[in-house]
mmCIF file with all atom_site columns, C-alpha atoms in Angstrom:
data_model
loop_
_atom_site.group_PDB
_atom_site.id
_atom_site.type_symbol
_atom_site.label_atom_id
_atom_site.label_alt_id
_atom_site.label_comp_id
_atom_site.label_asym_id
_atom_site.label_entity_id
_atom_site.label_seq_id
_atom_site.pdbx_PDB_ins_code
_atom_site.Cartn_x
_atom_site.Cartn_y
_atom_site.Cartn_z
_atom_site.occupancy
_atom_site.B_iso_or_equiv
_atom_site.pdbx_formal_charge
_atom_site.auth_seq_id
_atom_site.auth_comp_id
_atom_site.auth_asym_id
_atom_site.auth_atom_id
_atom_site.pdbx_PDB_model_num
ATOM 1   C CA . GLN A 1 1   ? 0.000   0.000  0.000   1.00 94.00 ? 1   GLN A CA 1
ATOM 2   C CA . VAL A 1 2   ? 1.168   3.493  -0.820  1.00 97.00 ? 2   VAL A CA 1
ATOM 3   C CA . ARG A 1 3   ? 1.776   5.473  2.359   1.00 98.00 ? 3   ARG A CA 1
ATOM 4   C CA . LEU A 1 4   ? 2.889   9.077  2.764   1.00 98.00 ? 4   LEU A CA 1
ATOM 5   C CA . VAL A 1 5   ? 3.680   10.439 6.229   1.00 98.00 ? 5   VAL A CA 1
ATOM 6   C CA . GLU A 1 6   ? 4.416   14.136 6.757   1.00 98.00 ? 6   GLU A CA 1
ATOM 7   C CA . SER A 1 7   ? 6.351   15.544 9.694   1.00 98.00 ? 7   SER A CA 1
ATOM 8   C CA . GLY A 1 8   ? 8.118   18.735 10.744  1.00 98.00 ? 8   GLY A CA 1
ATOM 9   C CA . GLY A 1 9   ? 5.177   21.070 11.200  1.00 98.00 ? 9   GLY A CA 1
ATOM 10  C CA . GLY A 1 10  ? 4.770   23.294 14.220  1.00 98.00 ? 10  GLY A CA 1
ATOM 11  C CA . LEU A 1 11  ? 4.511   26.843 15.510  1.00 98.00 ? 11  LEU A CA 1
ATOM 12  C CA . VAL A 1 12  ? 6.991   29.416 14.274  1.00 98.00 ? 12  VAL A CA 1
ATOM 13  C CA . GLN A 1 13  ? 7.290   33.197 14.397  1.00 98.00 ? 13  GLN A CA 1
ATOM 14  C CA . ALA A 1 14  ? 6.918   35.243 11.223  1.00 98.00 ? 14  ALA A CA 1
ATOM 15  C CA . GLY A 1 15  ? 10.239  35.411 9.416   1.00 98.00 ? 15  GLY A CA 1
ATOM 16  C CA . GLY A 1 16  ? 11.318  32.044 10.755  1.00 98.00 ? 16  GLY A CA 1
ATOM 17  C CA . SER A 1 17  ? 11.912  28.718 9.039   1.00 98.00 ? 17  SER A CA 1
ATOM 18  C CA . LEU A 1 18  ? 10.642  25.152 9.079   1.00 98.00 ? 18  LEU A CA 1
ATOM 19  C CA . ARG A 1 19  ? 11.542  22.042 7.112   1.00 98.00 ? 19  ARG A CA 1
ATOM 20  C CA . LEU A 1 20  ? 8.771   19.584 6.341   1.00 98.00 ? 20  LEU A CA 1
ATOM 21  C CA . SER A 1 21  ? 9.487   15.953 5.507   1.00 98.00 ? 21  SER A CA 1
ATOM 22  C CA . CYS A 1 22  ? 7.356   13.349 3.761   1.00 98.00 ? 22  CYS A CA 1
ATOM 23  C CA . LEU A 1 23  ? 8.382   9.709  4.084   1.00 98.00 ? 23  LEU A CA 1
ATOM 24  C CA . ALA A 1 24  ? 7.014   7.517  1.284   1.00 98.00 ? 24  ALA A CA 1
ATOM 25  C CA . SER A 1 25  ? 6.585   3.752  1.117   1.00 98.00 ? 25  SER A CA 1
ATOM 26  C CA . GLY A 1 26  ? 4.758   1.130  -0.925  1.00 98.00 ? 26  GLY A CA 1
ATOM 27  C CA . TYR A 1 27  ? 6.006   2.177  -4.373  1.00 97.00 ? 27  TYR A CA 1
ATOM 28  C CA . THR A 1 28  ? 9.175   2.982  -6.300  1.00 95.00 ? 28  THR A CA 1
ATOM 29  C CA . PHE A 1 29  ? 9.634   6.475  -4.915  1.00 95.00 ? 29  PHE A CA 1
ATOM 30  C CA . SER A 1 30  ? 12.349  7.569  -7.356  1.00 94.00 ? 30  SER A CA 1
ATOM 31  C CA . SER A 1 31  ? 10.105  6.886  -10.396 1.00 93.00 ? 31  SER A CA 1
ATOM 32  C CA . TYR A 1 32  ? 7.452   9.496  -9.529  1.00 94.00 ? 32  TYR A CA 1
ATOM 33  C CA . SER A 1 33  ? 7.155   13.221 -9.143  1.00 95.00 ? 33  SER A CA 1
ATOM 34  C CA . MET A 1 34  ? 6.010   14.548 -5.757  1.00 96.00 ? 34  MET A CA 1
ATOM 35  C CA . GLY A 1 35  ? 4.042   17.604 -4.724  1.00 97.00 ? 35  GLY A CA 1
ATOM 36  C CA . TRP A 1 36  ? 3.178   19.720 -1.701  1.00 98.00 ? 36  TRP A CA 1
ATOM 37  C CA . PHE A 1 37  ? -0.256  21.297 -1.168  1.00 98.00 ? 37  PHE A CA 1
ATOM 38  C CA . ARG A 1 38  ? -1.714  23.280 1.715   1.00 98.00 ? 38  ARG A CA 1
ATOM 39  C CA . GLN A 1 39  ? -5.197  23.945 3.065   1.00 98.00 ? 39  GLN A CA 1
ATOM 40  C CA . ALA A 1 40  ? -6.505  26.375 5.665   1.00 95.00 ? 40  ALA A CA 1
ATOM 41  C CA . PRO A 1 41  ? -9.896  25.783 7.372   1.00 89.00 ? 41  PRO A CA 1
ATOM 42  C CA . GLY A 1 42  ? -12.772 26.717 5.071   1.00 92.00 ? 42  GLY A CA 1
ATOM 43  C CA . LYS A 1 43  ? -10.478 27.239 2.086   1.00 95.00 ? 43  LYS A CA 1
ATOM 44  C CA . GLU A 1 44  ? -9.585  25.247 -1.009  1.00 96.00 ? 44  GLU A CA 1
ATOM 45  C CA . ARG A 1 45  ? -6.536  23.031 -1.021  1.00 96.00 ? 45  ARG A CA 1
ATOM 46  C CA . GLU A 1 46  ? -3.914  24.888 -3.042  1.00 97.00 ? 46  GLU A CA 1
ATOM 47  C CA . PHE A 1 47  ? -0.744  23.886 -4.813  1.00 98.00 ? 47  PHE A CA 1
ATOM 48  C CA . VAL A 1 48  ? 2.580   24.846 -3.228  1.00 98.00 ? 48  VAL A CA 1
ATOM 49  C CA . ALA A 1 49  ? 5.456   23.061 -4.985  1.00 97.00 ? 49  ALA A CA 1
ATOM 50  C CA . ALA A 1 50  ? 6.390   19.986 -7.008  1.00 95.00 ? 50  ALA A CA 1
ATOM 51  C CA . ILE A 1 51  ? 9.541   18.087 -7.914  1.00 95.00 ? 51  ILE A CA 1
ATOM 52  C CA . SER A 1 52  ? 9.999   15.732 -10.858 1.00 93.00 ? 52  SER A CA 1
ATOM 53  C CA . ARG A 1 53  ? 11.885  12.450 -11.111 1.00 85.00 ? 53  ARG A CA 1
ATOM 54  C CA . SER A 1 54  ? 14.857  14.579 -12.104 1.00 71.00 ? 54  SER A CA 1
ATOM 55  C CA . THR A 1 55  ? 16.897  16.241 -9.393  1.00 63.00 ? 55  THR A CA 1
ATOM 56  C CA . VAL A 1 56  ? 16.644  19.452 -11.456 1.00 67.00 ? 56  VAL A CA 1
ATOM 57  C CA . GLY A 1 57  ? 12.924  19.755 -12.253 1.00 89.00 ? 57  GLY A CA 1
ATOM 58  C CA . THR A 1 58  ? 10.925  21.840 -9.772  1.00 93.00 ? 58  THR A CA 1
ATOM 59  C CA . TYR A 1 59  ? 7.849   24.081 -9.899  1.00 94.00 ? 59  TYR A CA 1
ATOM 60  C CA . TYR A 1 60  ? 6.534   26.589 -7.345  1.00 96.00 ? 60  TYR A CA 1
ATOM 61  C CA . ALA A 1 61  ? 3.375   28.556 -6.724  1.00 97.00 ? 61  ALA A CA 1
ATOM 62  C CA . ASP A 1 62  ? 3.912   32.295 -7.144  1.00 97.00 ? 62  ASP A CA 1
ATOM 63  C CA . SER A 1 63  ? 3.025   32.862 -3.488  1.00 97.00 ? 63  SER A CA 1
ATOM 64  C CA . VAL A 1 64  ? 6.030   30.865 -2.232  1.00 98.00 ? 64  VAL A CA 1
ATOM 65  C CA . LYS A 1 65  ? 8.557   31.409 -5.016  1.00 97.00 ? 65  LYS A CA 1
ATOM 66  C CA . GLY A 1 66  ? 11.894  32.545 -3.595  1.00 97.00 ? 66  GLY A CA 1
ATOM 67  C CA . ARG A 1 67  ? 10.973  31.494 -0.048  1.00 98.00 ? 67  ARG A CA 1
ATOM 68  C CA . PHE A 1 68  ? 10.306  27.738 -0.253  1.00 98.00 ? 68  PHE A CA 1
ATOM 69  C CA . THR A 1 69  ? 12.552  25.014 -1.660  1.00 98.00 ? 69  THR A CA 1
ATOM 70  C CA . ILE A 1 70  ? 11.424  21.505 -2.542  1.00 96.00 ? 70  ILE A CA 1
ATOM 71  C CA . SER A 1 71  ? 13.972  18.684 -2.650  1.00 96.00 ? 71  SER A CA 1
ATOM 72  C CA . ARG A 1 72  ? 14.108  14.913 -2.485  1.00 95.00 ? 72  ARG A CA 1
ATOM 73  C CA . ASP A 1 73  ? 16.403  12.181 -1.227  1.00 95.00 ? 73  ASP A CA 1
ATOM 74  C CA . ASN A 1 74  ? 15.615  9.040  -3.196  1.00 94.00 ? 74  ASN A CA 1
ATOM 75  C CA . ALA A 1 75  ? 17.870  6.900  -0.989  1.00 94.00 ? 75  ALA A CA 1
ATOM 76  C CA . LYS A 1 76  ? 15.630  7.817  1.965   1.00 96.00 ? 76  LYS A CA 1
ATOM 77  C CA . ASN A 1 77  ? 12.303  7.806  0.056   1.00 96.00 ? 77  ASN A CA 1
ATOM 78  C CA . THR A 1 78  ? 11.738  11.315 1.374   1.00 97.00 ? 78  THR A CA 1
ATOM 79  C CA . VAL A 1 79  ? 10.649  14.631 -0.126  1.00 97.00 ? 79  VAL A CA 1
ATOM 80  C CA . TYR A 1 80  ? 11.327  17.869 1.767   1.00 98.00 ? 80  TYR A CA 1
ATOM 81  C CA . LEU A 1 81  ? 9.885   21.358 1.808   1.00 98.00 ? 81  LEU A CA 1
ATOM 82  C CA . GLN A 1 82  ? 12.255  23.947 3.236   1.00 98.00 ? 82  GLN A CA 1
ATOM 83  C CA . MET A 1 83  ? 10.216  27.013 4.213   1.00 98.00 ? 83  MET A CA 1
ATOM 84  C CA . ASP A 1 84  ? 12.050  30.275 4.892   1.00 98.00 ? 84  ASP A CA 1
ATOM 85  C CA . SER A 1 85  ? 10.804  33.813 5.561   1.00 98.00 ? 85  SER A CA 1
ATOM 86  C CA . LEU A 1 86  ? 7.483   32.422 6.745   1.00 98.00 ? 86  LEU A CA 1
ATOM 87  C CA . LYS A 1 87  ? 4.422   34.671 6.795   1.00 98.00 ? 87  LYS A CA 1
ATOM 88  C CA . PRO A 1 88  ? 1.146   34.370 8.751   1.00 97.00 ? 88  PRO A CA 1
ATOM 89  C CA . GLU A 1 89  ? -0.650  33.619 5.469   1.00 96.00 ? 89  GLU A CA 1
ATOM 90  C CA . ASP A 1 90  ? 1.441   30.444 5.176   1.00 98.00 ? 90  ASP A CA 1
ATOM 91  C CA . THR A 1 91  ? -0.540  29.000 8.101   1.00 98.00 ? 91  THR A CA 1
ATOM 92  C CA . ALA A 1 92  ? -2.262  25.807 6.918   1.00 98.00 ? 92  ALA A CA 1
ATOM 93  C CA . VAL A 1 93  ? -2.209  22.038 6.986   1.00 98.00 ? 93  VAL A CA 1
ATOM 94  C CA . TYR A 1 94  ? 0.463   20.908 4.542   1.00 98.00 ? 94  TYR A CA 1
ATOM 95  C CA . TYR A 1 95  ? 0.040   17.698 2.544   1.00 98.00 ? 95  TYR A CA 1
ATOM 96  C CA . CYS A 1 96  ? 2.476   15.777 0.383   1.00 98.00 ? 96  CYS A CA 1
ATOM 97  C CA . ALA A 1 97  ? 1.179   13.853 -2.618  1.00 98.00 ? 97  ALA A CA 1
ATOM 98  C CA . LYS A 1 98  ? 2.358   11.263 -5.145  1.00 97.00 ? 98  LYS A CA 1
ATOM 99  C CA . GLY A 1 99  ? 2.381   12.628 -8.688  1.00 95.00 ? 99  GLY A CA 1
ATOM 100 C CA . GLN A 1 100 ? 3.125   11.476 -12.209 1.00 91.00 ? 100 GLN A CA 1
ATOM 101 C CA . GLN A 1 101 ? 5.971   9.343  -13.544 1.00 87.00 ? 101 GLN A CA 1
ATOM 102 C CA . ILE A 1 102 ? 7.700   12.156 -15.434 1.00 77.00 ? 102 ILE A CA 1
ATOM 103 C CA . MET A 1 103 ? 10.973  14.084 -15.438 1.00 76.00 ? 103 MET A CA 1
ATOM 104 C CA . ALA A 1 104 ? 9.446   17.344 -16.695 1.00 78.00 ? 104 ALA A CA 1
ATOM 105 C CA . TRP A 1 105 ? 5.951   18.849 -17.111 1.00 84.00 ? 105 TRP A CA 1
ATOM 106 C CA . ALA A 1 106 ? 4.275   20.037 -20.301 1.00 84.00 ? 106 ALA A CA 1
ATOM 107 C CA . THR A 1 107 ? 1.920   22.120 -18.110 1.00 87.00 ? 107 THR A CA 1
ATOM 108 C CA . ALA A 1 108 ? 2.160   23.367 -14.523 1.00 88.00 ? 108 ALA A CA 1
ATOM 109 C CA . PRO A 1 109 ? 1.369   20.462 -12.124 1.00 92.00 ? 109 PRO A CA 1
ATOM 110 C CA . LYS A 1 110 ? -1.117  22.480 -10.031 1.00 94.00 ? 110 LYS A CA 1
ATOM 111 C CA . ARG A 1 111 ? -4.281  20.368 -10.231 1.00 95.00 ? 111 ARG A CA 1
ATOM 112 C CA . LYS A 1 112 ? -5.228  18.080 -7.357  1.00 95.00 ? 112 LYS A CA 1
ATOM 113 C CA . ASP A 1 113 ? -6.414  15.374 -9.758  1.00 95.00 ? 113 ASP A CA 1
ATOM 114 C CA . GLU A 1 114 ? -2.852  14.997 -11.061 1.00 95.00 ? 114 GLU A CA 1
ATOM 115 C CA . TYR A 1 115 ? -1.955  13.342 -7.737  1.00 97.00 ? 115 TYR A CA 1
ATOM 116 C CA . ASP A 1 116 ? -3.281  9.944  -6.713  1.00 97.00 ? 116 ASP A CA 1
ATOM 117 C CA . TYR A 1 117 ? -2.169  9.493  -3.078  1.00 98.00 ? 117 TYR A CA 1
ATOM 118 C CA . TRP A 1 118 ? -2.014  11.932 -0.175  1.00 98.00 ? 118 TRP A CA 1
ATOM 119 C CA . GLY A 1 119 ? -0.477  12.038 3.276   1.00 98.00 ? 119 GLY A CA 1
ATOM 120 C CA . GLN A 1 120 ? -2.353  12.824 6.479   1.00 97.00 ? 120 GLN A CA 1
ATOM 121 C CA . GLY A 1 121 ? -1.068  16.389 6.665   1.00 98.00 ? 121 GLY A CA 1
ATOM 122 C CA . THR A 1 122 ? 1.025   18.360 9.139   1.00 98.00 ? 122 THR A CA 1
ATOM 123 C CA . GLN A 1 123 ? -0.004  21.660 10.730  1.00 98.00 ? 123 GLN A CA 1
ATOM 124 C CA . VAL A 1 124 ? 2.098   24.769 10.168  1.00 98.00 ? 124 VAL A CA 1
ATOM 125 C CA . THR A 1 125 ? 1.212   27.845 12.212  1.00 98.00 ? 125 THR A CA 1
ATOM 126 C CA . VAL A 1 126 ? 3.015   31.156 11.710  1.00 98.00 ? 126 VAL A CA 1
ATOM 127 C CA . SER A 1 127 ? 2.477   33.825 14.359  1.00 97.00 ? 127 SER A CA 1
ATOM 128 C CA . SER A 1 128 ? 2.766   37.578 13.804  1.00 92.00 ? 128 SER A CA 1
#
């Protein structure tokens, strides 16, 4: 069974940093792209970042570009989201998701239906 387990969330002051981790199991991790989404209560789940099978291919939402960095360690079956210069509007539950078996995207991988498995989520709270 495919399993995705996020960790690393917590409470941080505005301007601070957090690193989220997502440990994957049940499939060949290195063969698939991975994504991060976030959702605040009462709001739509929105795309944050994605990384392809390649160690080079990444894509970011405009709202986090320049502040967040997605990376992966295929030897550890783990995808990371390094979050710097955090803002109160970054407060949300963050989810990792299993994507497509590609090295690059023809279109931006923003749609939720492009991902077939999701983790349980980890809470990130940024105080003013």
